[in-house]
């Protein structure tokens, strides 16, 4: 799988993301609750032995109910706190997305769910996820 597809499949295993809600790629639908994963950047560095380290930057967007009612806003905050903890637990367990031709070595959440847009009924949140992988040199390990 590509890094985007693999990360989506990996996020689908997160117990905080309801399996009944859609997790799209590069598209956040109109449903009251939904998610979209986007690859926002990719850097690659090659060392003198030919081994490559890649860093993939993802944004997970979530649309969730929002408004003056405190309970639904707390639920959104708890969702992102739980997602952040889940990503940390995956890092500690070395349970990474399975990417073809690359070996993931680190994953981390870079923020805790920022509101990037809102109206009277819903808010769009964003959490940034960084995934680091390594490719072994075709000349063997250094």
PDB file of C-alpha atoms in Angstrom:
ATOM      1  CA  UNK A   1       0.000   0.000   0.000  1.00  0.00           C
ATOM      2  CA  UNK A   2       1.030   3.587  -0.492  1.00  0.00           C
ATOM      3  CA  UNK A   3       1.823   5.647   2.628  1.00  0.00           C
ATOM      4  CA  UNK A   4      -1.565   7.400   2.394  1.00  0.00           C
ATOM      5  CA  UNK A   5      -3.554   4.171   1.967  1.00  0.00           C
ATOM      6  CA  UNK A   6      -1.554   2.379   4.684  1.00  0.00           C
ATOM      7  CA  UNK A   7      -1.998   5.217   7.162  1.00  0.00           C
ATOM      8  CA  UNK A   8      -5.737   5.307   6.463  1.00  0.00           C
ATOM      9  CA  UNK A   9      -5.994   1.535   7.057  1.00  0.00           C
ATOM     10  CA  UNK A  10      -3.940   1.905  10.257  1.00  0.00           C
ATOM     11  CA  UNK A  11      -6.176   4.735  11.527  1.00  0.00           C
ATOM     12  CA  UNK A  12      -9.217   2.572  10.801  1.00  0.00           C
ATOM     13  CA  UNK A  13      -8.027   0.287  13.632  1.00  0.00           C
ATOM     14  CA  UNK A  14      -8.231   3.153  16.132  1.00  0.00           C
ATOM     15  CA  UNK A  15     -11.090   2.511  18.567  1.00  0.00           C
ATOM     16  CA  UNK A  16     -11.810   6.247  18.813  1.00  0.00           C
ATOM     17  CA  UNK A  17     -12.836   6.492  15.140  1.00  0.00           C
ATOM     18  CA  UNK A  18     -16.354   5.121  14.802  1.00  0.00           C
ATOM     19  CA  UNK A  19     -16.442   2.398  12.131  1.00  0.00           C
ATOM     20  CA  UNK A  20     -19.835   3.730  10.985  1.00  0.00           C
ATOM     21  CA  UNK A  21     -18.323   7.112  10.080  1.00  0.00           C
ATOM     22  CA  UNK A  22     -16.575   7.628   6.768  1.00  0.00           C
ATOM     23  CA  UNK A  23     -12.770   7.995   6.671  1.00  0.00           C
ATOM     24  CA  UNK A  24     -12.067   9.469   3.243  1.00  0.00           C
ATOM     25  CA  UNK A  25      -8.847  10.321   1.502  1.00  0.00           C
ATOM     26  CA  UNK A  26      -8.502  13.980   0.482  1.00  0.00           C
ATOM     27  CA  UNK A  27     -12.244  14.646   0.860  1.00  0.00           C
ATOM     28  CA  UNK A  28     -14.321  15.589   3.875  1.00  0.00           C
ATOM     29  CA  UNK A  29     -17.952  14.847   3.066  1.00  0.00           C
ATOM     30  CA  UNK A  30     -21.058  16.682   4.219  1.00  0.00           C
ATOM     31  CA  UNK A  31     -22.039  14.210   6.954  1.00  0.00           C
ATOM     32  CA  UNK A  32     -22.317  15.668  10.488  1.00  0.00           C
ATOM     33  CA  UNK A  33     -19.412  13.457  11.580  1.00  0.00           C
ATOM     34  CA  UNK A  34     -16.699  12.391   9.174  1.00  0.00           C
ATOM     35  CA  UNK A  35     -12.965  12.168   8.654  1.00  0.00           C
ATOM     36  CA  UNK A  36     -10.489  12.749   5.864  1.00  0.00           C
ATOM     37  CA  UNK A  37      -6.788  11.969   5.653  1.00  0.00           C
ATOM     38  CA  UNK A  38      -4.516  14.044   3.434  1.00  0.00           C
ATOM     39  CA  UNK A  39      -0.804  13.774   2.702  1.00  0.00           C
ATOM     40  CA  UNK A  40       0.446  17.339   3.224  1.00  0.00           C
ATOM     41  CA  UNK A  41       4.147  16.820   2.599  1.00  0.00           C
ATOM     42  CA  UNK A  42       6.971  14.363   2.181  1.00  0.00           C
ATOM     43  CA  UNK A  43      10.708  14.751   2.684  1.00  0.00           C
ATOM     44  CA  UNK A  44      13.370  12.224   1.796  1.00  0.00           C
ATOM     45  CA  UNK A  45      17.035  12.072   2.784  1.00  0.00           C
ATOM     46  CA  UNK A  46      19.614   9.620   1.483  1.00  0.00           C
ATOM     47  CA  UNK A  47      22.797   8.872   3.391  1.00  0.00           C
ATOM     48  CA  UNK A  48      26.188   8.109   1.834  1.00  0.00           C
ATOM     49  CA  UNK A  49      25.464   4.349   1.908  1.00  0.00           C
ATOM     50  CA  UNK A  50      22.233   4.780  -0.035  1.00  0.00           C
ATOM     51  CA  UNK A  51      19.788   4.228   2.848  1.00  0.00           C
ATOM     52  CA  UNK A  52      16.781   6.525   2.633  1.00  0.00           C
ATOM     53  CA  UNK A  53      14.816   8.092   5.493  1.00  0.00           C
ATOM     54  CA  UNK A  54      11.424   9.496   4.558  1.00  0.00           C
ATOM     55  CA  UNK A  55       9.116  11.655   6.638  1.00  0.00           C
ATOM     56  CA  UNK A  56       5.447  11.784   5.661  1.00  0.00           C
ATOM     57  CA  UNK A  57       3.288  14.608   6.972  1.00  0.00           C
ATOM     58  CA  UNK A  58      -0.440  13.904   7.171  1.00  0.00           C
ATOM     59  CA  UNK A  59      -3.421  15.956   8.250  1.00  0.00           C
ATOM     60  CA  UNK A  60      -6.438  14.130   9.625  1.00  0.00           C
ATOM     61  CA  UNK A  61      -9.491  16.351   9.329  1.00  0.00           C
ATOM     62  CA  UNK A  62     -12.576  15.613  11.386  1.00  0.00           C
ATOM     63  CA  UNK A  63     -16.005  17.203  11.178  1.00  0.00           C
ATOM     64  CA  UNK A  64     -17.849  16.929  14.468  1.00  0.00           C
ATOM     65  CA  UNK A  65     -20.923  18.479  16.081  1.00  0.00           C
ATOM     66  CA  UNK A  66     -20.072  21.804  17.720  1.00  0.00           C
ATOM     67  CA  UNK A  67     -21.878  24.698  19.308  1.00  0.00           C
ATOM     68  CA  UNK A  68     -22.763  26.382  22.584  1.00  0.00           C
ATOM     69  CA  UNK A  69     -23.585  23.064  24.262  1.00  0.00           C
ATOM     70  CA  UNK A  70     -20.606  22.167  26.445  1.00  0.00           C
ATOM     71  CA  UNK A  71     -21.090  18.381  26.298  1.00  0.00           C
ATOM     72  CA  UNK A  72     -20.538  18.072  22.537  1.00  0.00           C
ATOM     73  CA  UNK A  73     -17.454  20.295  22.640  1.00  0.00           C
ATOM     74  CA  UNK A  74     -16.025  18.204  25.480  1.00  0.00           C
ATOM     75  CA  UNK A  75     -16.723  15.058  23.428  1.00  0.00           C
ATOM     76  CA  UNK A  76     -14.673  16.485  20.550  1.00  0.00           C
ATOM     77  CA  UNK A  77     -11.806  17.345  22.919  1.00  0.00           C
ATOM     78  CA  UNK A  78     -11.943  13.855  24.410  1.00  0.00           C
ATOM     79  CA  UNK A  79     -11.892  12.322  20.917  1.00  0.00           C
ATOM     80  CA  UNK A  80      -8.643  14.099  20.060  1.00  0.00           C
ATOM     81  CA  UNK A  81      -7.083  13.357  23.443  1.00  0.00           C
ATOM     82  CA  UNK A  82      -7.945   9.689  22.920  1.00  0.00           C
ATOM     83  CA  UNK A  83      -6.599   9.715  19.362  1.00  0.00           C
ATOM     84  CA  UNK A  84      -3.352  11.312  20.540  1.00  0.00           C
ATOM     85  CA  UNK A  85      -2.994   8.661  23.272  1.00  0.00           C
ATOM     86  CA  UNK A  86      -3.735   5.885  20.782  1.00  0.00           C
ATOM     87  CA  UNK A  87      -1.046   7.158  18.396  1.00  0.00           C
ATOM     88  CA  UNK A  88       1.412   7.321  21.308  1.00  0.00           C
ATOM     89  CA  UNK A  89       0.512   3.742  22.310  1.00  0.00           C
ATOM     90  CA  UNK A  90       1.061   2.599  18.708  1.00  0.00           C
ATOM     91  CA  UNK A  91       4.477   4.267  18.745  1.00  0.00           C
ATOM     92  CA  UNK A  92       5.439   2.539  21.986  1.00  0.00           C
ATOM     93  CA  UNK A  93       4.273  -0.828  20.618  1.00  0.00           C
ATOM     94  CA  UNK A  94       5.938  -0.210  17.228  1.00  0.00           C
ATOM     95  CA  UNK A  95       2.548  -0.881  15.599  1.00  0.00           C
ATOM     96  CA  UNK A  96       2.894   1.144  12.428  1.00  0.00           C
ATOM     97  CA  UNK A  97       1.141   1.395   9.061  1.00  0.00           C
ATOM     98  CA  UNK A  98       2.323  -1.305   6.617  1.00  0.00           C
ATOM     99  CA  UNK A  99       3.892   0.542   3.683  1.00  0.00           C
ATOM    100  CA  UNK A 100       5.199  -1.321   0.639  1.00  0.00           C
ATOM    101  CA  UNK A 101       9.007  -1.131   0.372  1.00  0.00           C
ATOM    102  CA  UNK A 102       9.511   0.928   3.523  1.00  0.00           C
ATOM    103  CA  UNK A 103       9.950   0.180   7.213  1.00  0.00           C
ATOM    104  CA  UNK A 104       8.174   2.627   9.539  1.00  0.00           C
ATOM    105  CA  UNK A 105      10.313   3.615  12.531  1.00  0.00           C
ATOM    106  CA  UNK A 106       8.291   6.389  14.195  1.00  0.00           C
ATOM    107  CA  UNK A 107       4.813   7.897  14.262  1.00  0.00           C
ATOM    108  CA  UNK A 108       3.607  10.854  16.280  1.00  0.00           C
ATOM    109  CA  UNK A 109       0.779  13.331  16.568  1.00  0.00           C
ATOM    110  CA  UNK A 110       2.042  16.884  16.207  1.00  0.00           C
ATOM    111  CA  UNK A 111      -0.942  18.670  17.763  1.00  0.00           C
ATOM    112  CA  UNK A 112      -4.081  17.816  19.686  1.00  0.00           C
ATOM    113  CA  UNK A 113      -6.935  18.703  17.341  1.00  0.00           C
ATOM    114  CA  UNK A 114      -7.185  22.336  16.311  1.00  0.00           C
ATOM    115  CA  UNK A 115     -10.417  23.914  15.083  1.00  0.00           C
ATOM    116  CA  UNK A 116      -9.772  25.119  11.524  1.00  0.00           C
ATOM    117  CA  UNK A 117     -13.373  26.017  10.567  1.00  0.00           C
ATOM    118  CA  UNK A 118     -16.749  26.165  12.286  1.00  0.00           C
ATOM    119  CA  UNK A 119     -20.366  27.111  11.827  1.00  0.00           C
ATOM    120  CA  UNK A 120     -23.350  26.973  14.186  1.00  0.00           C
ATOM    121  CA  UNK A 121     -23.713  23.172  13.957  1.00  0.00           C
ATOM    122  CA  UNK A 122     -20.264  21.677  13.294  1.00  0.00           C
ATOM    123  CA  UNK A 123     -16.549  22.346  13.521  1.00  0.00           C
ATOM    124  CA  UNK A 124     -13.758  21.050  11.359  1.00  0.00           C
ATOM    125  CA  UNK A 125     -10.732  19.960  13.352  1.00  0.00           C
ATOM    126  CA  UNK A 126      -7.248  19.019  12.242  1.00  0.00           C
ATOM    127  CA  UNK A 127      -4.595  16.841  13.821  1.00  0.00           C
ATOM    128  CA  UNK A 128      -1.194  16.504  12.183  1.00  0.00           C
ATOM    129  CA  UNK A 129       0.496  13.122  12.078  1.00  0.00           C
ATOM    130  CA  UNK A 130       4.124  12.524  11.168  1.00  0.00           C
ATOM    131  CA  UNK A 131       5.342   9.103   9.999  1.00  0.00           C
ATOM    132  CA  UNK A 132       9.047   8.352   9.567  1.00  0.00           C
ATOM    133  CA  UNK A 133      10.200   5.380   7.487  1.00  0.00           C
ATOM    134  CA  UNK A 134      13.464   3.870   6.329  1.00  0.00           C
ATOM    135  CA  UNK A 135      14.402   2.084   3.151  1.00  0.00           C
ATOM    136  CA  UNK A 136      17.457  -0.158   3.294  1.00  0.00           C
ATOM    137  CA  UNK A 137      20.214   0.629   0.864  1.00  0.00           C
ATOM    138  CA  UNK A 138      20.386  -1.641  -2.188  1.00  0.00           C
ATOM    139  CA  UNK A 139      24.040  -2.085  -1.193  1.00  0.00           C
ATOM    140  CA  UNK A 140      23.191  -3.629   2.168  1.00  0.00           C
ATOM    141  CA  UNK A 141      23.069  -2.186   5.648  1.00  0.00           C
ATOM    142  CA  UNK A 142      25.596   0.425   6.710  1.00  0.00           C
TER     143      UNK A 142
END
